[in-house]
Amino acid sequence: EHESNKYSEKSFCKDCDQWAGFNIVNEYEEKGLLIRETRYSTYYNRINRLDGWTKETRRMDV
């Protein structure tokens, strides 16, 4: 369904904001990790491996 843009044909897809999976509701740093939480998932990234990441450019969807 996602590949054919037929979201409205399925009631559970109609208002979904998780297809890309990156609607951040909480973001913080802990023990060298950048931790980003959505309603459904938690992403853990090692800060020392995020060459393009800075505090000014991090995504804050909160």
Short mmCIF file of C-alpha atoms in Angstrom, two decimals:
data_model
loop_
_atom_site.label_atom_id
_atom_site.label_comp_id
_atom_site.label_asym_id
_atom_site.label_seq_id
_atom_site.Cartn_x
_atom_site.Cartn_y
_atom_site.Cartn_z
CA GLU A 1 0.00 0.00 0.00
CA HIS A 2 2.76 2.49 0.83
CA GLU A 3 4.53 2.04 -2.48
CA SER A 4 1.32 2.72 -4.41
CA ASN A 5 0.18 5.69 -2.27
CA LYS A 6 -3.12 4.01 -1.34
CA TYR A 7 -3.11 5.11 2.30
CA SER A 8 -6.78 6.09 2.42
CA GLU A 9 -7.89 2.58 1.42
CA LYS A 10 -6.88 1.17 4.82
CA SER A 11 -8.39 2.74 7.93
CA PHE A 12 -5.27 2.08 10.02
CA CYS A 13 -3.08 3.84 7.43
CA LYS A 14 -5.21 6.93 6.97
CA ASP A 15 -3.84 9.01 9.88
CA CYS A 16 -0.54 7.19 10.36
CA ASP A 17 2.50 9.39 10.98
CA GLN A 18 4.96 6.50 11.36
CA TRP A 19 5.57 5.36 7.81
CA ALA A 20 8.96 7.05 7.81
CA GLY A 21 9.26 6.14 11.49
CA PHE A 22 10.85 9.38 12.57
CA ASN A 23 8.33 11.50 14.46
CA ILE A 24 10.58 12.22 17.46
CA VAL A 25 8.83 12.84 20.79
CA ASN A 26 11.92 12.78 23.02
CA GLU A 27 15.64 13.21 22.36
CA TYR A 28 18.54 13.15 24.81
CA GLU A 29 22.19 12.17 25.28
CA GLU A 30 23.31 9.46 27.67
CA LYS A 31 26.65 7.64 28.01
CA GLY A 32 27.90 8.75 24.59
CA LEU A 33 24.65 7.89 22.83
CA LEU A 34 22.12 10.09 21.10
CA ILE A 35 18.77 8.55 22.01
CA ARG A 36 15.69 9.49 20.02
CA GLU A 37 12.26 8.15 20.89
CA THR A 38 9.08 7.98 18.85
CA ARG A 39 5.77 6.65 20.11
CA TYR A 40 6.69 3.26 18.64
CA SER A 41 10.50 3.02 18.44
CA THR A 42 13.71 4.10 20.12
CA TYR A 43 16.80 4.91 18.04
CA TYR A 44 20.29 4.70 19.56
CA ASN A 45 23.21 6.38 17.79
CA ARG A 46 26.80 6.56 18.99
CA ILE A 47 27.65 10.25 19.04
CA ASN A 48 31.30 9.57 18.19
CA ARG A 49 30.15 8.02 14.90
CA LEU A 50 27.81 10.81 13.81
CA ASP A 51 30.23 12.96 11.83
CA GLY A 52 27.54 15.37 10.61
CA TRP A 53 25.73 15.72 13.93
CA THR A 54 26.00 18.88 16.05
CA LYS A 55 23.72 20.29 18.72
CA GLU A 56 22.69 23.00 16.27
CA THR A 57 21.60 20.52 13.59
CA ARG A 58 20.09 17.69 15.58
CA ARG A 59 16.46 16.97 14.90
CA MET A 60 14.11 18.11 17.64
CA ASP A 61 10.50 17.28 16.78
CA VAL A 62 9.34 17.53 20.38
#
